Coordinates of C-alpha atoms in Angstrom, one line a residue:
M151 CA 105.3 341.7 55.1
P152 CA 105.2 339.4 52.2
L153 CA 101.4 338.0 52.1
N154 CA 102.5 334.4 52.9
A155 CA 99.2 333.2 51.5
Q156 CA 98.7 329.0 51.1
S157 CA 95.4 329.8 47.8
G158 CA 94.1 332.6 47.3
G159 CA 94.9 333.5 43.4
F160 CA 92.3 335.0 41.1
V161 CA 91.5 335.5 37.0
Q162 CA 91.7 339.7 36.9
F163 CA 90.5 340.8 33.8
A164 CA 91.7 345.4 33.2
K165 CA 90.6 347.4 29.7
T166 CA 93.4 349.2 28.0
A167 CA 92.9 351.6 25.0
D168 CA 94.4 350.9 21.4
A169 CA 95.0 355.4 20.7
S170 CA 96.1 353.5 17.5
N171 CA 92.0 352.9 15.9
D172 CA 88.8 351.8 17.8
K173 CA 89.8 348.5 19.4
T174 CA 90.2 347.4 23.4
W175 CA 92.4 345.0 24.4
Q176 CA 91.0 342.7 27.4
K177 CA 93.4 342.4 29.9
A178 CA 93.8 339.5 31.8
N179 CA 96.1 339.1 34.1
I180 CA 96.4 334.9 36.4
W181 CA 97.8 335.6 39.8
G182 CA 98.7 332.7 42.0
P183 CA 100.9 332.4 45.5
V184 CA 104.4 332.2 44.9
T185 CA 107.0 331.1 46.7
T186 CA 111.3 332.4 47.1
T187 CA 114.2 332.6 49.1
V188 CA 115.8 336.0 50.1
L189 CA 119.3 336.1 52.2
G190 CA 117.9 332.6 53.0
D191 CA 114.0 333.5 54.7
T192 CA 111.3 331.7 52.9
E193 CA 108.1 333.3 52.0
T194 CA 105.6 333.6 49.5
I195 CA 105.0 336.5 48.0
L196 CA 101.5 336.7 44.7
A197 CA 103.0 337.3 41.6
L198 CA 102.0 337.0 38.4
R199 CA 101.6 333.9 37.3
G200 CA 100.5 335.1 32.7
Q201 CA 99.1 337.3 30.8
T202 CA 96.1 336.9 28.2
Q203 CA 95.5 339.9 25.3
I204 CA 91.8 339.9 24.3
Q205 CA 90.5 341.9 22.4
T206 CA 87.0 343.5 21.6
K207 CA 85.5 346.8 19.4
D208 CA 84.9 349.9 21.6
E209 CA 82.9 351.6 19.2
G210 CA 80.0 351.3 16.8
I211 CA 78.5 348.0 15.5
G212 CA 79.9 345.2 16.6
R213 CA 80.7 346.6 20.3
A214 CA 81.1 344.7 22.9
Y215 CA 78.3 346.0 26.3
P216 CA 80.1 343.5 29.8
L217 CA 77.3 341.7 31.4
G218 CA 79.3 339.6 33.9
C219 CA 81.2 336.5 33.9
V220 CA 81.1 333.8 36.3
N221 CA 83.3 330.7 37.2
W222 CA 82.9 327.0 36.6
V223 CA 85.1 325.5 38.2
Q224 CA 84.5 321.2 37.9
G225 CA 87.7 319.1 39.5
N226 CA 91.1 320.9 38.4
A227 CA 89.9 322.4 35.1
T228 CA 88.2 326.5 35.5
R229 CA 86.8 327.6 33.1
I230 CA 86.1 331.8 32.7
I231 CA 82.4 332.4 31.2
G232 CA 82.2 336.1 30.8
F233 CA 79.2 337.7 28.9
D234 CA 78.9 341.1 26.5
C235 CA 76.0 342.4 24.9
V236 CA 77.3 342.9 21.1
K237 CA 76.0 345.9 19.4
I238 CA 74.0 344.2 15.8
S239 CA 71.8 347.4 14.9
D240 CA 71.4 350.9 15.3
T241 CA 68.2 348.3 17.6
T242 CA 69.4 345.1 18.2
Y243 CA 71.9 343.5 20.4
T244 CA 72.8 339.7 20.5
V245 CA 73.9 338.8 24.2
R246 CA 77.0 336.9 23.4
A247 CA 79.4 334.4 25.4
S248 CA 82.8 333.8 25.4
V249 CA 83.9 330.5 27.4
Y250 CA 87.7 330.3 28.3
I251 CA 89.6 328.3 30.3
L252 CA 92.9 328.3 32.1
K253 CA 95.3 326.4 30.5
G254 CA 98.9 325.4 32.6
E255 CA 100.4 322.6 35.2
Q256 CA 100.6 322.7 38.8
P257 CA 102.8 319.9 40.1
N258 CA 99.6 319.7 42.9
P259 CA 96.9 320.3 41.5
S260 CA 94.9 320.2 44.4
R261 CA 97.5 323.1 45.6
Q262 CA 97.9 327.0 44.3
E263 CA 102.1 327.7 45.7
V264 CA 104.6 326.5 44.1
D265 CA 107.8 327.7 44.2
A266 CA 110.1 330.1 42.8
E267 CA 111.4 328.4 39.8
T268 CA 108.0 326.4 38.9
A269 CA 106.2 329.5 38.5
R270 CA 109.1 330.4 35.3
K271 CA 108.5 327.0 34.5
C272 CA 104.9 326.5 33.8
P273 CA 102.5 329.7 33.1
I274 CA 99.5 330.0 32.9
S275 CA 97.5 330.9 29.9
L276 CA 93.8 331.9 29.3
E277 CA 92.9 330.4 26.3
S278 CA 90.0 330.7 23.9
V279 CA 87.2 327.3 24.0
G280 CA 84.8 330.1 22.0
Q281 CA 81.7 332.0 21.5
V282 CA 78.1 331.3 21.6
N283 CA 74.6 333.7 21.6
L284 CA 72.8 333.2 23.6
M285 CA 69.7 335.7 23.2
E286 CA 68.7 338.9 21.1
K287 CA 67.2 341.8 21.7
K288 CA 65.5 343.9 18.6
G289 CA 63.6 347.6 19.4
S290 CA 65.9 349.6 21.6
T291 CA 67.9 352.5 21.1
S292 CA 69.1 352.9 25.1
M293 CA 71.7 349.9 26.8
N294 CA 69.5 350.8 30.2
W295 CA 67.8 347.9 30.0
A296 CA 71.1 345.2 30.6
N297 CA 71.4 346.5 34.0
Y298 CA 68.4 343.8 34.6
I299 CA 70.6 341.1 33.2
R300 CA 71.8 338.6 35.9
I301 CA 73.9 335.9 35.4
V302 CA 72.7 332.9 37.3
S303 CA 75.3 329.6 38.1
L304 CA 73.7 326.2 37.9
K305 CA 77.0 324.9 39.3
S306 CA 74.6 321.6 40.8
S307 CA 72.7 320.9 38.3
H308 CA 71.6 320.8 34.6
S309 CA 75.4 319.7 33.7
T310 CA 76.0 316.4 32.5
S311 CA 79.2 315.9 32.0
S312 CA 82.4 318.0 33.0
S313 CA 82.5 320.1 29.9
D314 CA 78.7 321.1 30.2
I315 CA 78.3 324.5 31.4
A316 CA 74.6 325.8 32.9
I317 CA 74.3 329.4 33.5
A318 CA 70.4 330.8 33.0
L319 CA 70.1 334.0 32.0
V320 CA 67.0 336.2 34.0
I321 CA 66.0 339.8 32.0
F322 CA 64.0 342.1 33.7
S323 CA 61.3 343.4 32.0
K324 CA 62.2 347.7 31.3
D325 CA 58.4 348.2 33.9
C326 CA 60.1 345.2 36.0
T327 CA 56.5 343.9 36.3
S328 CA 57.9 340.3 34.4
I329 CA 61.4 338.7 34.0
Q330 CA 61.9 336.1 30.9
I331 CA 64.7 333.4 32.3
K332 CA 66.7 331.2 29.8
V333 CA 68.6 328.7 30.6
A334 CA 71.8 327.9 28.6
S335 CA 73.9 324.2 28.4
L336 CA 77.2 325.0 26.9
T337 CA 78.7 321.9 26.3
V338 CA 82.6 321.9 25.3
R339 CA 83.0 319.1 22.7
D340 CA 86.1 317.9 20.7
G341 CA 87.2 321.3 20.7
T342 CA 83.6 323.1 20.2
L343 CA 81.4 325.4 21.7
I344 CA 77.2 324.5 21.5
S345 CA 74.6 325.9 22.7
A346 CA 71.2 324.4 23.9
S347 CA 68.8 326.9 26.1
D348 CA 65.6 326.4 27.2
K349 CA 62.8 329.8 27.7
K350 CA 60.1 331.1 29.9
V351 CA 58.7 334.1 30.9
F352 CA 56.9 335.0 34.2
N353 CA 54.6 337.5 35.4
E354 CA 53.7 339.4 38.4
I355 CA 58.1 339.4 39.6
G356 CA 58.9 343.0 40.3
L357 CA 62.1 344.2 41.2
C358 CA 64.6 341.9 43.2
I359 CA 66.9 342.2 45.5
A360 CA 68.2 339.2 45.4
V361 CA 68.2 336.1 42.4
K362 CA 70.3 333.4 43.0
P363 CA 70.9 329.7 41.9
F364 CA 68.6 327.4 44.6
T365 CA 68.4 323.5 45.7
G366 CA 64.9 322.4 46.8
V367 CA 64.6 319.9 49.6
G368 CA 64.2 317.4 46.5
R369 CA 67.5 318.1 45.1
E370 CA 65.3 319.9 41.6
P371 CA 67.6 322.6 40.1
G372 CA 66.0 326.3 40.9
I373 CA 65.7 329.7 40.6
L374 CA 65.7 332.0 44.3
L375 CA 64.0 336.1 43.5
V376 CA 63.1 337.8 46.7
N377 CA 61.9 341.3 46.2
F378 CA 60.2 343.6 49.4
V379 CA 57.3 345.1 50.0
P380 CA 55.7 347.6 52.1
E381 CA 53.1 346.2 53.4
D382 CA 50.8 349.2 54.5
T383 CA 51.1 352.2 56.3
S384 CA 51.8 350.5 59.8
G385 CA 54.8 349.8 58.7
K386 CA 55.5 346.0 57.9
T387 CA 57.2 344.8 55.4
A388 CA 56.6 341.7 53.2
M389 CA 59.6 339.4 52.0
V390 CA 58.6 337.6 49.4
I391 CA 60.4 334.4 47.8
H392 CA 59.8 333.7 44.6
H393 CA 61.3 329.9 43.5
I394 CA 61.4 328.4 39.8
V395 CA 61.5 325.2 39.5
L396 CA 63.4 324.1 36.2
G397 CA 62.0 321.2 34.1
E398 CA 62.5 320.6 31.6
G399 CA 60.6 322.2 28.7
S400 CA 57.2 322.4 30.0
E401 CA 57.7 321.3 33.1
W402 CA 59.2 325.0 35.0
R403 CA 56.8 326.1 38.1
K404 CA 56.4 328.8 40.0
Q405 CA 56.3 328.4 44.2
E406 CA 55.7 331.8 46.1
Y407 CA 56.0 332.6 49.8
R408 CA 55.4 335.8 51.8
D409 CA 56.4 336.1 55.3
T410 CA 55.8 340.0 56.8
F411 CA 57.2 340.9 59.9
D412 CA 57.9 344.2 61.1
D413 CA 60.6 346.2 59.3
T414 CA 63.0 348.7 60.7
A415 CA 64.6 351.7 59.5
N416 CA 67.0 351.7 57.0
V417 CA 67.9 348.3 56.4
S418 CA 69.2 347.0 54.5
W419 CA 68.7 344.1 53.2
S420 CA 71.2 340.6 52.2
I421 CA 70.2 337.8 51.2
L422 CA 72.6 334.8 51.0
V423 CA 71.4 330.6 49.8
G424 CA 74.0 328.1 50.7
N425 CA 72.9 324.5 53.6
I426 CA 73.6 326.6 56.3
L427 CA 72.9 323.7 58.7
N428 CA 74.4 321.2 57.1
L429 CA 71.2 318.9 56.1
P430 CA 72.6 315.7 54.7
N431 CA 70.3 315.9 51.6
Q432 CA 72.3 319.3 51.0
S433 CA 69.0 321.5 50.8
S434 CA 69.3 325.0 50.9
Q435 CA 68.2 327.8 53.0
I436 CA 67.7 330.7 53.0
I437 CA 69.3 333.7 55.4
A438 CA 68.2 337.1 55.5
L439 CA 70.5 339.5 56.6
G440 CA 69.8 343.2 57.6
T441 CA 72.7 345.0 57.7
A442 CA 71.3 348.3 59.8
F443 CA 74.6 349.0 61.8
P444 CA 74.6 348.9 64.1
Q445 CA 71.4 346.2 64.3
Y446 CA 72.1 343.2 62.6
H447 CA 68.5 341.2 61.6
L448 CA 69.1 337.6 60.8
R449 CA 65.8 335.0 59.3
L450 CA 66.3 331.9 58.1
Y451 CA 63.8 330.0 56.2
D452 CA 63.7 326.8 54.9
Q453 CA 62.1 324.6 52.3
N454 CA 59.4 321.9 54.0
P455 CA 60.0 318.6 52.6
I456 CA 56.1 317.4 52.4
T457 CA 54.6 321.0 51.1
N458 CA 57.6 322.4 49.8
N459 CA 56.4 325.5 51.0
F460 CA 59.5 327.7 52.7
N461 CA 58.4 328.5 56.8
L462 CA 60.5 331.3 58.9
L463 CA 63.0 328.3 61.0
S464 CA 65.0 331.0 62.9
T465 CA 65.2 334.8 64.2
H466 CA 68.2 337.0 65.8
T467 CA 68.4 340.4 66.6
C468 CA 72.3 341.9 68.2
T469 CA 74.2 344.6 68.5
S470 CA 77.7 345.8 67.6
S471 CA 79.8 346.6 70.1
T472 CA 81.8 348.1 67.7
K473 CA 81.3 352.3 68.6
P474 CA 83.3 354.3 65.2
P475 CA 80.0 355.4 62.7
L476 CA 80.0 353.1 59.9
I477 CA 81.7 354.5 56.3
R478 CA 80.0 351.6 54.4
H479 CA 79.8 348.3 53.9
Y480 CA 81.8 345.9 52.3
L481 CA 80.6 343.0 52.3
T482 CA 78.2 340.1 53.6
A483 CA 78.8 336.3 53.1
L484 CA 78.7 332.3 53.7
L485 CA 81.7 330.4 54.8
P486 CA 82.1 327.3 56.7
S487 CA 82.6 327.1 60.7
Y488 CA 85.5 326.7 61.8
P489 CA 87.2 324.3 63.2
P490 CA 85.0 323.0 60.0
A491 CA 83.9 319.9 62.3
K492 CA 81.7 322.9 63.6
P493 CA 77.6 322.5 61.8
G494 CA 76.6 324.3 58.8
L495 CA 78.1 328.1 58.3
D496 CA 79.0 331.8 59.7
V497 CA 77.8 334.6 58.5
L498 CA 80.4 337.1 57.6
T499 CA 79.9 341.1 57.8
I500 CA 82.9 343.3 56.5
S501 CA 82.8 346.8 56.8
L502 CA 84.5 350.2 57.5
H503 CA 84.2 352.5 60.5
K504 CA 86.2 355.9 61.6
N505 CA 85.7 357.3 64.9
T506 CA 85.2 360.9 65.2
T507 CA 87.4 361.5 67.9
T508 CA 91.1 360.6 66.7
S509 CA 90.2 360.3 63.3
S510 CA 91.5 356.7 62.8
Y511 CA 90.1 353.8 60.0
N512 CA 88.5 350.8 61.5
L513 CA 88.2 347.2 59.8
L514 CA 85.1 346.0 61.0
F515 CA 84.9 341.7 60.7
R516 CA 81.5 340.5 62.5
T517 CA 81.1 336.6 62.7
H518 CA 77.0 335.7 63.8
R519 CA 78.1 331.7 64.6
R520 CA 77.0 328.9 63.9
T521 CA 75.1 327.7 67.1
T522 CA 75.5 324.2 67.5
S523 CA 72.0 323.2 68.3
Q524 CA 69.9 320.8 65.3
R525 CA 66.8 321.4 65.0
T526 CA 64.6 319.2 64.7
A527 CA 61.3 318.0 63.8
G528 CA 58.7 320.4 65.5
A529 CA 60.8 322.5 68.1
S530 CA 60.9 326.0 68.9
G531 CA 62.9 328.7 69.7
F532 CA 65.4 327.3 67.5
T533 CA 68.6 329.6 66.4
S534 CA 70.8 329.2 64.0
H535 CA 73.0 331.8 65.4
D536 CA 73.1 332.8 68.7
T537 CA 76.4 333.9 69.0
C538 CA 78.2 337.3 67.8
F539 CA 81.9 338.5 67.4
D540 CA 83.9 341.8 66.5
C541 CA 86.6 342.5 65.6
T542 CA 88.2 345.3 64.7
I543 CA 91.4 346.2 63.0
T544 CA 93.6 349.6 62.8
D545 CA 92.7 350.3 58.8
D546 CA 96.3 351.5 57.1
L547 CA 95.3 352.9 53.1
A548 CA 91.2 353.5 54.7
P549 CA 92.2 357.7 55.7
Q550 CA 93.1 358.2 51.8
Y551 CA 89.2 356.5 50.7
H552 CA 87.8 360.4 50.0
S553 CA 90.5 361.4 48.5
G554 CA 90.1 358.1 45.6
A555 CA 94.4 356.3 46.4
Y556 CA 92.6 353.9 48.0
S557 CA 89.8 351.8 46.9
N558 CA 88.4 347.7 48.1
L559 CA 88.4 346.3 44.4
K560 CA 87.7 342.3 46.1
W561 CA 87.5 340.4 49.0
L562 CA 88.2 336.3 48.3
R563 CA 88.8 333.7 50.4
S564 CA 92.0 332.1 51.2
S565 CA 94.6 330.4 53.7
V566 CA 97.4 330.5 55.5
R567 CA 99.5 327.2 57.2
G568 CA 98.5 326.9 60.1
R569 CA 100.3 324.1 62.9
G570 CA 101.4 321.4 61.7
G571 CA 101.4 322.9 58.1
C572 CA 97.2 322.7 57.9
P573 CA 95.4 325.1 56.4
K574 CA 94.4 328.1 58.2
P575 CA 91.6 330.0 56.3
A576 CA 91.7 333.2 55.9
M577 CA 90.4 336.4 53.8
M578 CA 93.0 338.1 51.2
E579 CA 91.5 342.1 49.3
I580 CA 92.3 343.2 46.1
F581 CA 92.8 346.8 45.9
S582 CA 94.0 349.5 44.0
W583 CA 96.7 351.8 45.8
Q584 CA 98.3 355.1 44.2
G585 CA 97.1 354.0 40.5
K586 CA 98.3 350.4 41.5
L587 CA 97.5 346.9 42.2
G588 CA 97.1 345.6 45.7
A589 CA 96.1 342.6 48.0
R590 CA 96.4 342.8 52.3
L591 CA 95.9 339.4 53.8
F592 CA 94.2 338.7 57.1
A593 CA 94.1 335.6 59.7
P594 CA 93.7 334.9 62.9
P595 CA 96.3 335.2 65.4
F596 CA 97.8 331.9 67.0
K597 CA 95.7 331.6 69.7
A598 CA 92.9 333.6 68.1
K599 CA 89.4 333.6 69.7
Y600 CA 85.9 332.7 67.0
G601 CA 86.7 336.2 64.7
E602 CA 89.3 337.4 65.9
Y603 CA 91.9 338.8 62.7
R604 CA 94.0 341.0 61.9
Q605 CA 96.5 341.7 59.0
V606 CA 99.3 339.0 58.0
G607 CA 100.6 340.8 54.9
I608 CA 100.1 343.2 52.2
Q609 CA 101.4 344.6 49.0
L610 CA 101.1 348.0 48.1
D611 CA 102.5 347.5 44.6
L612 CA 102.3 344.0 42.7
G613 CA 103.7 345.2 39.7
Q614 CA 100.6 345.7 37.5
K615 CA 98.1 348.7 37.2
S616 CA 94.7 349.4 38.5
D617 CA 93.7 351.3 35.5
G618 CA 90.6 349.3 34.1
C619 CA 89.8 347.6 37.5
E620 CA 87.0 349.1 38.7
G621 CA 83.8 346.9 38.3
V622 CA 86.2 343.7 36.0
G623 CA 86.5 340.2 36.6
I624 CA 88.3 339.3 40.0
L625 CA 87.4 336.6 40.0
P626 CA 88.9 332.4 41.8
W627 CA 90.7 330.3 40.3
G628 CA 91.3 326.2 40.5
D629 CA 90.5 324.7 43.6
G630 CA 90.6 327.4 46.3
E631 CA 87.8 328.9 48.8
E632 CA 85.3 330.0 47.5
W633 CA 82.7 331.9 49.3
V634 CA 80.2 329.9 49.7
D635 CA 77.6 332.3 49.1
S636 CA 78.0 336.2 49.1
N637 CA 76.9 339.7 48.0
S638 CA 78.9 343.3 47.2
W639 CA 77.7 346.1 48.9
K640 CA 76.7 348.7 46.3
F641 CA 76.7 352.1 45.5
K642 CA 74.0 354.6 44.6
V643 CA 74.7 356.4 41.6
N644 CA 78.2 357.8 42.0
G645 CA 78.1 357.6 45.3
R646 CA 80.6 357.1 48.0
D647 CA 78.6 358.1 50.5
G648 CA 77.7 354.7 51.9
K649 CA 74.2 355.2 49.9
G650 CA 73.6 351.8 48.6
S651 CA 72.5 348.4 48.7
W652 CA 73.1 344.8 48.2
G653 CA 71.1 343.9 45.3
M654 CA 69.3 344.8 42.5
S655 CA 67.9 348.6 43.0
E656 CA 65.2 351.2 41.5
E657 CA 69.0 353.3 40.3
D658 CA 70.2 349.8 38.2
S659 CA 67.9 351.7 35.1
V660 CA 69.9 354.3 35.0
K661 CA 73.8 353.2 36.3
S662 CA 76.1 353.7 32.9
I663 CA 77.6 350.4 32.1
E664 CA 81.6 350.6 33.3
G665 CA 84.1 349.4 30.9
G666 CA 85.6 345.5 31.9
W667 CA 84.0 342.5 32.9
D668 CA 81.0 343.5 35.9
V669 CA 81.7 340.8 38.4
E670 CA 78.9 341.8 40.9
R671 CA 76.6 341.5 38.3

C-alpha cells in the first residue's frame, strides 16, 4: 500500500562500522515523496533522494561521542547541526558543532513531492559547511556528564541574518545543583563557519524534566527550565518554572515561578511550549500535560505582560474511553487546530495498548482540542482545551513489539492530498521492521470526525537496513510541517516495559551514549 504523502521527507543518520580500521561512517539518507506511475495508476512512495557519508573516529583519542542534532530551516534552506563530544586527552573533552546544508534543486521549493524523473535528475546531498568547538570540559574520565547536556535551538531570535544559526547548550552540574548556559551564534560567511558565544552560570536550579526555548510577552528570547519538587508528605507537588531571559552580556536574568497543587500518583508530566492561544503578540504559553492513563491532567500557564510572572490560566482533567491497558507512551505534541481557522493549538498524545481479551494491539491517538472561546482579562472559569477525542486503530505491527522485530523510531508530521488538491494534515511513523527501515501514514478519512485517523499507507521496506538507526537523528527537511513542540517517551535504563519519563531523569547519569546522533536530547 503506497504512502501517497505530499510531505514528510526527512534526513536520517545511521552508523555503519568499517571492520578494516577504527573508523565509522555516519551515513546520511535523505528521503522524500516521489510520484510514480505503475500500470497506469499514479501513486506516491517514500524514496531515497540522496545519500552522504561522513567519516568519524570510533575509538581512542579523537573519538566523537554523539550528543544530539537539530535542523534549521530558513526559507528554502535546510541546515543540520550535529553536536558531539570529542575526546582530546584522557581527561579532556570538547563539545563540537558540525554544520551541514542540504543541496539540490527542487522545481517547487515549497513542496517536497516530485515526480520520478525529477527525483532522478535532481538528487539531494548533505554538504559540510564546517566544524567549530563550542566549549571544553577538563578533569573528567567518565562521559556520564554528557547525558546532562541539553541542546536548545533559538530559532525565533538571536540570529541576525539568514546565515546565522543560534543555539544554546545547557549543561547541568554533576549534582544537578547548578547549570551553565552557553549561547552560540554560528555564522556561515563566505563558506566559512564563524562562532561567537556568551555563557553564564545559574545556581539552585535542580534536575529539570524540560529545557525549552521560550518567547516572552516582550518578544525577549529565553530558555525555560521546569522541574517538579515534592513539597511535603501531604502529597502536594510544586511545579517550578525557571525562565532565563537572554540579554547581551550581563543582561541575562532569571525569573522563578512556583505552582503548588495536589499531585496524582504515577503521573508523568510532559512540558509543551508554543503560542497555544494564538495571541497576536506571538508570545509562548506553557502546557503541563500529566499522563496517568486513563486519566490526563492539563495545566496551562501564560506570562503576565506587566509583572512578567507566570499565571495558571486553565486546568482540565479528562478520562480516556479506551479500555485496553497501556503498553507504552510514544509522543505528546502541539499541532495547529484543524481547520486552520480554529484558534490556537491542539494537544496530541500517541500511545500503544494491548487488548488482554483478544491479544490484539491498538494505537491510541488522543486529541485535546483547543476551545473556540478566548481568554479575556479578569475572566474566571476559562478552559483552554475542553473537548477530547479518542481514536483507536488496530496495530498489525505491534504484536512483534516485545520480540524487538518491530520498533518505533520517530513520529513526524506529514500531509496528504485532500479535496480539491489541498493538503490535509497527516502523521508518519518511521519504524524498524525485521531489520529494515519502514514508514506508514495515518490521515483523517473522508468526512472524518474530529481527531479521527486511519492508516492510509505503509512501506514495510524502504530498501535500507535499520541497523544503527536506534537513537539517531531523524529530522524533517525543507519547508514542510513540523510539530510546534513535542516530547518523545524515554525508557528507563534497559527498559521496554513502559516505565520512563517525558524528559530528563536521574537515571540519565548512568545511561551509556548510543551510536549515532541522538535526536531526543
